[in-house]
Structures are given as C-alpha cells and as structure tokens.
PDB file of C-alpha atoms and ligand atoms in Angstrom:
ATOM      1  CA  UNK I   1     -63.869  78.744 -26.492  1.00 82.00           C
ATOM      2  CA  UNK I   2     -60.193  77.372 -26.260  1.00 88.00           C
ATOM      3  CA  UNK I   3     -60.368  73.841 -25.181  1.00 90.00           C
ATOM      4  CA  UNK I   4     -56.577  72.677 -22.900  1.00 91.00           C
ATOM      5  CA  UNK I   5     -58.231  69.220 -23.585  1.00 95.00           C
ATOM      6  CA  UNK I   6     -59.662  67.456 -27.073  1.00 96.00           C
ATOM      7  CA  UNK I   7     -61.569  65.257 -24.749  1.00 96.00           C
ATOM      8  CA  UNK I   8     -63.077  68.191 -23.273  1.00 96.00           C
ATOM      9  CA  UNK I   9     -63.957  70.234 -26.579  1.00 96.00           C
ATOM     10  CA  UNK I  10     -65.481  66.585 -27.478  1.00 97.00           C
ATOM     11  CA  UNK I  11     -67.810  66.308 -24.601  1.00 96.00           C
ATOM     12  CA  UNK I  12     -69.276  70.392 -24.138  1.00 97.00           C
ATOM     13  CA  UNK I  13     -70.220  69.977 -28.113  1.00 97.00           C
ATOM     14  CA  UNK I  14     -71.908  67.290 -27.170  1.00 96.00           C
ATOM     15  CA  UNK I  15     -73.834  68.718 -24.398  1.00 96.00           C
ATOM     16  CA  UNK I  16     -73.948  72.006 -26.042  1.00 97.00           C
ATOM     17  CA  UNK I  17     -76.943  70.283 -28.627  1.00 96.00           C
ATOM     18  CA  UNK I  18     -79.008  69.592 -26.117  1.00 95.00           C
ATOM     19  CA  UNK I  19     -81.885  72.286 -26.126  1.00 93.00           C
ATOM     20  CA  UNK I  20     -81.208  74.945 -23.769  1.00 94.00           C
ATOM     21  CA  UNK I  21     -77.875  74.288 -22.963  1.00 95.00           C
ATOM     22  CA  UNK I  22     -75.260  76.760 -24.029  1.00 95.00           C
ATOM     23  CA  UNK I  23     -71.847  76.043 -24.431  1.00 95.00           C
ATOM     24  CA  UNK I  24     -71.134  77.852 -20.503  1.00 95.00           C
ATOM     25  CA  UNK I  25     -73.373  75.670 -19.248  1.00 97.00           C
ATOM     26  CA  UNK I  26     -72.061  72.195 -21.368  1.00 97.00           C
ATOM     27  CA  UNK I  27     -68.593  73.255 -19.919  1.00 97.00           C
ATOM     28  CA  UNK I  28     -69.743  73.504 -16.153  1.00 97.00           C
ATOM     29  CA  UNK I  29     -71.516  70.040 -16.462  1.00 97.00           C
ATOM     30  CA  UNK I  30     -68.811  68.810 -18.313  1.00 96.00           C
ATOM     31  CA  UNK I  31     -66.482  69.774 -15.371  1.00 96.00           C
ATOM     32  CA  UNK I  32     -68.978  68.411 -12.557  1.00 97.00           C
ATOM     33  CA  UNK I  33     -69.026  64.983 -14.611  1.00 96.00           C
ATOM     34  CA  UNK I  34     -65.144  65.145 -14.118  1.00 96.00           C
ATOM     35  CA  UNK I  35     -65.268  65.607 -10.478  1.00 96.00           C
ATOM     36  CA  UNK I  36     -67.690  62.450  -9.981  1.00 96.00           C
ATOM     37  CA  UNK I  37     -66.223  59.345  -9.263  1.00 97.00           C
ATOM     38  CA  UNK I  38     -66.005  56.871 -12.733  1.00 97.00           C
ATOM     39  CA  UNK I  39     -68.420  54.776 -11.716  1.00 97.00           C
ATOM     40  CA  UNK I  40     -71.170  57.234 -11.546  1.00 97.00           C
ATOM     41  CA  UNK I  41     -69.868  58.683 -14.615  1.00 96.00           C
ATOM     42  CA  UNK I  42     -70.113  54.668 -16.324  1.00 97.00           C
ATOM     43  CA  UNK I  43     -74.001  54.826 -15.099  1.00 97.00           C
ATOM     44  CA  UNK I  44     -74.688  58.193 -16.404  1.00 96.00           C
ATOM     45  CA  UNK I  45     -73.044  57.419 -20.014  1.00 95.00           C
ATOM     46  CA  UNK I  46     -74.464  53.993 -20.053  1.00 96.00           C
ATOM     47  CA  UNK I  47     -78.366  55.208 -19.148  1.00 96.00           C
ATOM     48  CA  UNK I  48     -77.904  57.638 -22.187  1.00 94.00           C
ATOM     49  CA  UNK I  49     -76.736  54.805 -24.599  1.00 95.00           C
ATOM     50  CA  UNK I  50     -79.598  52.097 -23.307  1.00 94.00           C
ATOM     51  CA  UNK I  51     -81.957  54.336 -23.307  1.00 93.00           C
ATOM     52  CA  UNK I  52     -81.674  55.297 -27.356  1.00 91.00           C
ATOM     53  CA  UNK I  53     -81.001  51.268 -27.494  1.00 93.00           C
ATOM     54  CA  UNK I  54     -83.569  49.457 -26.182  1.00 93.00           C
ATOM     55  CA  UNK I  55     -86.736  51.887 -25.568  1.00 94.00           C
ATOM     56  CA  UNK I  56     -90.117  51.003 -26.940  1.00 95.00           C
ATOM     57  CA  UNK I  57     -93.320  52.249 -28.030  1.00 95.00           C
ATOM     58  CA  UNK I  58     -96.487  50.596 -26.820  1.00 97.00           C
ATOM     59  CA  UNK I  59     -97.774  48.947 -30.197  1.00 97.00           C
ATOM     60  CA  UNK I  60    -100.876  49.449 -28.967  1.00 97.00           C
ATOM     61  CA  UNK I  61    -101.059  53.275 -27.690  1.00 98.00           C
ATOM     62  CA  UNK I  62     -97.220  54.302 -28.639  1.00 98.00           C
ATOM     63  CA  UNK I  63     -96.160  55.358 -25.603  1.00 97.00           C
ATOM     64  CA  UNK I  64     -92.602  54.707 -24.494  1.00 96.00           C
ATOM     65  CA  UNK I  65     -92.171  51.836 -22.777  1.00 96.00           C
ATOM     66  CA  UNK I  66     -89.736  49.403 -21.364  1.00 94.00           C
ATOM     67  CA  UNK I  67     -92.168  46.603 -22.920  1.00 94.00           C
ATOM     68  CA  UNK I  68     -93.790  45.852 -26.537  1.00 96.00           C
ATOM     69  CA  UNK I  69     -97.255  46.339 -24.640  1.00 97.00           C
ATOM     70  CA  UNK I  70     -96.952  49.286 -22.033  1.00 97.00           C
ATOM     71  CA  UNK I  71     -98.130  49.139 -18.556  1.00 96.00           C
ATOM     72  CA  UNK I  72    -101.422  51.266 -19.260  1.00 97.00           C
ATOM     73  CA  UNK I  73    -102.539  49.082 -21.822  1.00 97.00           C
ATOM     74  CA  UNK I  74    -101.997  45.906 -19.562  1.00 97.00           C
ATOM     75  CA  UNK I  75    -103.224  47.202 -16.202  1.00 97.00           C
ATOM     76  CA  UNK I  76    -106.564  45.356 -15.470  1.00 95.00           C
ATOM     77  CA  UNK I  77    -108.086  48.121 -13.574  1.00 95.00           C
ATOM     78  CA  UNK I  78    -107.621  50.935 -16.677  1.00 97.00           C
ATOM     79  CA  UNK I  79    -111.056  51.144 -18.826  1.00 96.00           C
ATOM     80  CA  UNK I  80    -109.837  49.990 -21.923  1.00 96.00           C
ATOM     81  CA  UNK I  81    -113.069  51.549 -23.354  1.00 96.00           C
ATOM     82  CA  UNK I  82    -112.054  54.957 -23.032  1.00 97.00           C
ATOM     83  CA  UNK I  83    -109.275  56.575 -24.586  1.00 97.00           C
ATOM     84  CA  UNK I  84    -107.404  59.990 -24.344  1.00 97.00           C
ATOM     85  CA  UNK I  85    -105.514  61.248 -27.124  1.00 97.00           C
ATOM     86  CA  UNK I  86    -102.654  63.004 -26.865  1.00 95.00           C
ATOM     87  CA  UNK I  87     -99.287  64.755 -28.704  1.00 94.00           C
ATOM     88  CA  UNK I  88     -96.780  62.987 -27.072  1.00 93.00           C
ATOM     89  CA  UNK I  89     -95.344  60.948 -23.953  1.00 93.00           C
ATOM     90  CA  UNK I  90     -94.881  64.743 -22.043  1.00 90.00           C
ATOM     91  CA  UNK I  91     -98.837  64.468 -21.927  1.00 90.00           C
ATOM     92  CA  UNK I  92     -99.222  61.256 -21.073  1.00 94.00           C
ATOM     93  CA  UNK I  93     -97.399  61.805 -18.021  1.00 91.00           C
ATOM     94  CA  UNK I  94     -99.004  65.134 -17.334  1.00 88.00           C
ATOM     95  CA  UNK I  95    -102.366  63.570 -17.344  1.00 91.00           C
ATOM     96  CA  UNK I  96    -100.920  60.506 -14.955  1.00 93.00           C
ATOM     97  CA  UNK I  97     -99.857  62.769 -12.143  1.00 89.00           C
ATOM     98  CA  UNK I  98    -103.509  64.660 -12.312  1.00 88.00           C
ATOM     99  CA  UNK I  99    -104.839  61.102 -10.724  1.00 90.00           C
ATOM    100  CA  UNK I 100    -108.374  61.663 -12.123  1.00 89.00           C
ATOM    101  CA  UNK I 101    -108.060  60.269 -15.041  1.00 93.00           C
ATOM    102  CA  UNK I 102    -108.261  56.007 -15.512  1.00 95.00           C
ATOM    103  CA  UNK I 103    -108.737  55.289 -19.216  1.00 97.00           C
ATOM    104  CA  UNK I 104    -106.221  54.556 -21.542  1.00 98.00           C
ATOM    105  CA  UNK I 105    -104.117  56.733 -23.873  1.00 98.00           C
ATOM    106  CA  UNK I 106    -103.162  56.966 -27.711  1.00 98.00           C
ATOM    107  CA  UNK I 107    -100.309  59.143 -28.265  1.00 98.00           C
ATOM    108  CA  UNK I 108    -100.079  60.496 -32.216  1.00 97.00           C
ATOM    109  CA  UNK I 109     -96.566  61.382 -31.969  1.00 96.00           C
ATOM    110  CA  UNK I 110     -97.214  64.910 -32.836  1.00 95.00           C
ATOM    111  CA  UNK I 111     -99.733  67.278 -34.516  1.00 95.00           C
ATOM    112  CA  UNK I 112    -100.634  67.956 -38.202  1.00 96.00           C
ATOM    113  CA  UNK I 113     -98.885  71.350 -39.230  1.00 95.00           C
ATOM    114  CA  UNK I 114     -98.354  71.698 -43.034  1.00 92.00           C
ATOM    115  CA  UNK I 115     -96.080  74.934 -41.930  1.00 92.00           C
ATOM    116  CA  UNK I 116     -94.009  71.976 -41.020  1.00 93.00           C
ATOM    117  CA  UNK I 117     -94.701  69.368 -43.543  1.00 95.00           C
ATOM    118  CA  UNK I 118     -96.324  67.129 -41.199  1.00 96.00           C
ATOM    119  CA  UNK I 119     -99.475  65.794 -42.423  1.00 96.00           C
ATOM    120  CA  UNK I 120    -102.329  63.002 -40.729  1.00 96.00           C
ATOM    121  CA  UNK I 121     -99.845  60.132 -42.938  1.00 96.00           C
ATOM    122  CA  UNK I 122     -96.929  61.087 -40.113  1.00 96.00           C
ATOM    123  CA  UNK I 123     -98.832  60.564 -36.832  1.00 97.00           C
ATOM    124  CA  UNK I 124     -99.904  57.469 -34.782  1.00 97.00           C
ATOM    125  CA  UNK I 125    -103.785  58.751 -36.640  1.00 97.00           C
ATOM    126  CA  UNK I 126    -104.479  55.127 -38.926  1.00 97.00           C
ATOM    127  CA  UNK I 127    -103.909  52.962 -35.642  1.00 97.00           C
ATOM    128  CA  UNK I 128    -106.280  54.908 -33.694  1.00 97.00           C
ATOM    129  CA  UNK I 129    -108.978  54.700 -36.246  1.00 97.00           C
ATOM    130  CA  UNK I 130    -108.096  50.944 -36.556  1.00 96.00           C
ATOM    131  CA  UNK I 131    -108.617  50.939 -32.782  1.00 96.00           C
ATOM    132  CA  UNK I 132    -111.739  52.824 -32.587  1.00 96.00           C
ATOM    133  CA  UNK I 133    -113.101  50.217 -35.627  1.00 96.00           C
ATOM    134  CA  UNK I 134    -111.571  46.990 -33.988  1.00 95.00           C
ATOM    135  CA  UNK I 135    -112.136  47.158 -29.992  1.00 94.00           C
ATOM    136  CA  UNK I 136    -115.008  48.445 -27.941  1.00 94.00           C
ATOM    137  CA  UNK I 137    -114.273  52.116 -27.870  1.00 96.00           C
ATOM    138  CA  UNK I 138    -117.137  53.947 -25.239  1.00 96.00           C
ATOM    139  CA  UNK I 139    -115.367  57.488 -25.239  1.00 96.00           C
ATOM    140  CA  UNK I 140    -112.754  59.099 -27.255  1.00 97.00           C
ATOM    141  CA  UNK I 141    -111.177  61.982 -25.123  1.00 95.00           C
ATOM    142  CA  UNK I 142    -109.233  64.688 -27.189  1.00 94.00           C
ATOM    143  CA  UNK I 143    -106.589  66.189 -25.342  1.00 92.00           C
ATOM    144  CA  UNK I 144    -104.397  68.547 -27.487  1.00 90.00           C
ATOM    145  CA  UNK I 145    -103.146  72.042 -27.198  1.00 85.00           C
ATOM    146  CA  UNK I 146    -104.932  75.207 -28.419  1.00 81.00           C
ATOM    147  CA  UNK I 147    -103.096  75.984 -31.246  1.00 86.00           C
ATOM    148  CA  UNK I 148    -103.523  76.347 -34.637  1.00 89.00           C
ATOM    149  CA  UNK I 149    -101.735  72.733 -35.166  1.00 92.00           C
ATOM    150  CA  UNK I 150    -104.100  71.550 -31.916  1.00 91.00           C
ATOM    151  CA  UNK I 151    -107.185  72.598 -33.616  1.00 90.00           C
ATOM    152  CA  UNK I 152    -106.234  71.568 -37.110  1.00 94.00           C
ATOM    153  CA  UNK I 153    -105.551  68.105 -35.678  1.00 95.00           C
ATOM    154  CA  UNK I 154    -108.563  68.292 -33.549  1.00 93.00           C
ATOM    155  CA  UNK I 155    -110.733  68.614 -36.553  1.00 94.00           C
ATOM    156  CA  UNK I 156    -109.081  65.905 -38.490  1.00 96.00           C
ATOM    157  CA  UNK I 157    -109.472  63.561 -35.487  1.00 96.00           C
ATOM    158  CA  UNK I 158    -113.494  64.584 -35.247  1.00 95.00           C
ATOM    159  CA  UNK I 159    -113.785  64.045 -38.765  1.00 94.00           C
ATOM    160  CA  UNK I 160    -112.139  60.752 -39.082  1.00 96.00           C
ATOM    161  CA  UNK I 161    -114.319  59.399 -35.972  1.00 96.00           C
ATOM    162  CA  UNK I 162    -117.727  60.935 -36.128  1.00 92.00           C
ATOM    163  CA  UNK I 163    -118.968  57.973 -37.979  1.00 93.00           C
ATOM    164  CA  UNK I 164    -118.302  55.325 -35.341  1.00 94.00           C
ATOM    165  CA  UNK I 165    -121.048  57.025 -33.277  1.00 91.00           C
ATOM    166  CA  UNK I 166    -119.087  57.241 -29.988  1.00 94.00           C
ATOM    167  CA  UNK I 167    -118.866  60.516 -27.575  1.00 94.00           C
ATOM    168  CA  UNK I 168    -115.791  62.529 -28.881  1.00 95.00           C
ATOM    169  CA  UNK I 169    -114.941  65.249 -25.991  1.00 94.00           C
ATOM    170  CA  UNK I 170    -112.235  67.892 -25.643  1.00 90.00           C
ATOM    171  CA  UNK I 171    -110.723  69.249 -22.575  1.00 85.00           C
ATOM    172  CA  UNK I 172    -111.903  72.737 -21.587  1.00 69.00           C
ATOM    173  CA  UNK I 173    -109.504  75.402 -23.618  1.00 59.00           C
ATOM    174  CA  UNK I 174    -106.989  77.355 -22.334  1.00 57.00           C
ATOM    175  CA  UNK I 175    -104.681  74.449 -20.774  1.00 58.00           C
ATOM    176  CA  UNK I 176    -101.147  73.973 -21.486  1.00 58.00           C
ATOM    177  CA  UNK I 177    -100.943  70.667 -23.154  1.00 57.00           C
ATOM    178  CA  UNK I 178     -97.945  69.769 -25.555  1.00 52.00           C
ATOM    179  CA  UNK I 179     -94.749  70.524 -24.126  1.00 50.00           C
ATOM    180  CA  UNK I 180     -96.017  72.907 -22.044  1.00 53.00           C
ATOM    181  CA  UNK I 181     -98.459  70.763 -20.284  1.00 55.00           C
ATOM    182  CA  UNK I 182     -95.807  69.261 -18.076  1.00 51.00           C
ATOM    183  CA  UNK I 183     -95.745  72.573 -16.252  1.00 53.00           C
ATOM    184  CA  UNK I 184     -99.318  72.851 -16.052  1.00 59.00           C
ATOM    185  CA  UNK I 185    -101.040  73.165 -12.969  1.00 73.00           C
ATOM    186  CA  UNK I 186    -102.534  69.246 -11.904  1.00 76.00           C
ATOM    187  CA  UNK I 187    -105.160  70.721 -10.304  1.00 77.00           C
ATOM    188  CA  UNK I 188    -106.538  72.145 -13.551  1.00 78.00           C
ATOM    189  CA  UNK I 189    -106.029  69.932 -15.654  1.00 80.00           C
ATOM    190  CA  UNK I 190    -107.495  66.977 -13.418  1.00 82.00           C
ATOM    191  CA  UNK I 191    -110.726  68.988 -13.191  1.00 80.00           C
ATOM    192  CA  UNK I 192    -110.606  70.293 -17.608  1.00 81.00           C
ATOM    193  CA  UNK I 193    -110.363  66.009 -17.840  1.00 84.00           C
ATOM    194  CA  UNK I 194    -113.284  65.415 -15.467  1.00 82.00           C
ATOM    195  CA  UNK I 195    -115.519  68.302 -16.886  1.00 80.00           C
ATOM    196  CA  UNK I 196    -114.613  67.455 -20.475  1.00 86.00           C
ATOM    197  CA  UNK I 197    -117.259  68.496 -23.050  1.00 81.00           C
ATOM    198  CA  UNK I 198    -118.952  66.792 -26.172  1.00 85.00           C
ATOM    199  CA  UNK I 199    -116.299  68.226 -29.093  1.00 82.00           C
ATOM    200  CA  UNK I 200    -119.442  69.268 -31.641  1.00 77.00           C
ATOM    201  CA  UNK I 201    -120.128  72.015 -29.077  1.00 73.00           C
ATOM    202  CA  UNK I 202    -117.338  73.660 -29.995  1.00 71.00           C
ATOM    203  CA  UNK I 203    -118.036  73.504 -33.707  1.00 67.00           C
ATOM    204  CA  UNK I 204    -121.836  75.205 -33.058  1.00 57.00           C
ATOM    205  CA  UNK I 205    -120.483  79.181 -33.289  1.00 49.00           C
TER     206      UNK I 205
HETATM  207 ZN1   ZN P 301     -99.800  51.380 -24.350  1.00 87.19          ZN
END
C-alpha cells in the first residue's frame, strides 16, 4: 500500500496486528477515526493506553478487574464454596450472561499444551490447589473446552484435587468453551452448568 501520509502508514500498521484485521480494513478504520471529532478520538486512544496501564487480575480468582479483589470474589451473595474453573476471562463472562450459575470462578490463564510449551508451572493451577487446601471448597466445577489441551488439563486438574475429597464435575461435552464459548448459545450452556456431572464418570470407559 502507498501511504500520502507517514501518520497514516503509522496508524493502519498498527491496526493491521490486531487479529483479523487486514490492512483494507486498518485503512477504513483508520479513515473513520479521522472523520470523528478529536475528542472522541482522545477517548478512544486514551481507553486503549489505561486499559494496558492500570488493569488487574483478581489475586484471588485472576480475573480482570478494575480492583486487586474482583467483584465476584467480594459479592456477599456468590457461594464462595463453589468454584468454576475456567481458561480465561472470555469464559468467565460467557458463564455470567447464562444467569444460572452463582459460585465463584478461578481462571488458569490458559490450558496445558506441550505442542505449545505450556505446562501446569504456566497457569493460575498452584493457587487453585492452595485455594482448594486453604478455604472451604464444597464443589469444584470444571469448565474447559473439549480438546485435546481441555482434556489434558482436565486430567491434571482431577489429579491434583482428588485427594481433598470434594465433588469435582465437568460440564456436559460438546460446548464451545475457550474462545469460542463467547458465541455459544446461553441457553446451553446455562443448562450443561446446572446438569453438570461427577468428572470420574467420564474416566469409567
Ligand atoms: Zn476474583
């Protein structure tokens, strides 16, 4: 592309990394952004750079957050007793807007895939051990996707919590979770999260 403009060039590269945006469409937002008065321009630029600046993650359940402690974790009316664990904040969210679920979360930050080098040492897996072993746990809830790096993880998780002697369920197979999840249907998954099953079923072949 031949840029009239270094300022221009600057910005569609920028917007060009973004996933799923190809340099066509980085130009035509580009030239939208242009056409918007500066102060809305100010807001959208300055969301971007607070955003990377001052996020959180829960310390207790690693969500993002605005706060050290999320909102979950402090709501009085969440069972703190019951925990669903999950890739990442895309799930969280997900599982939110289904309205059937009112436990608390623990988000690993991603799943163990030694294709990709990421191993139990990478994810948000210590703390919720250290959880299960330091605060009255009644459920854990195991909400990951079906695939191979779901199932791997899945295991991992059962073995590293079998001991503690609490009910470890899964949601029913076949849902979307991970990055796709946040397209799946609400409906579903609400009822997979209400009709969740003991995990050592699925082990019995
Ligand atoms: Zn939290």
């Amino acid at each position: 592309m031949n840029f009239s403009s270094k300022l221009l060039e600057d910005a569609v590269n920028e917007f060009s990394k973004l996933p799923g945006v190809g340099q066509k469409t980085a130009l035509r937002l580009v030239l939208h952004l242009l056409n918007k008065e500066q102060e809305e321009v100010d807001h959208f630029g300055n969301s971007v750079i607070k955003l990377r600046k001052e996020i959180k993650h829960c310390g207790v359940c690693h969500n993002i957050s605005d706060h050290n402690i999320c909102d979950i974790c402090t709501a009085n009316k969440r069972d703190k007793d019951v925990i669903c664990v999950v890739e990442d904040t895309r799930d969280v969210m997900a599982v939110e807007n289904t309205g059937q679920y009112f436990g608390v979360y623990h988000v690993l930050g991603g799943l163990i895939s030694p294709m990709d080098g990421v191993g139990p040492s990478d994810l948000f897996i210590d703390s919720l051990v250290q959880r299960v072993a330091t605060t009255p746990v009644k459920e854990v809830i195991l909400a990951l996707s079906a695939t191979m790096e779901g199932d791997t993880t899945l295991f991992y998780l059962y073995k590293r919590l079998k001991d503690f002697q609490i009910p470890i369920t899964t949601i029913a197979k076949g849902i979307a979770f991970g990055g796709e999840l946040e397209y799946a249907d609400e409906i579903t998954l609400g009822r997979s999260i209400v009709t969740r099953v003991p995990y050592h079923n699925s082990l019995i072949k």
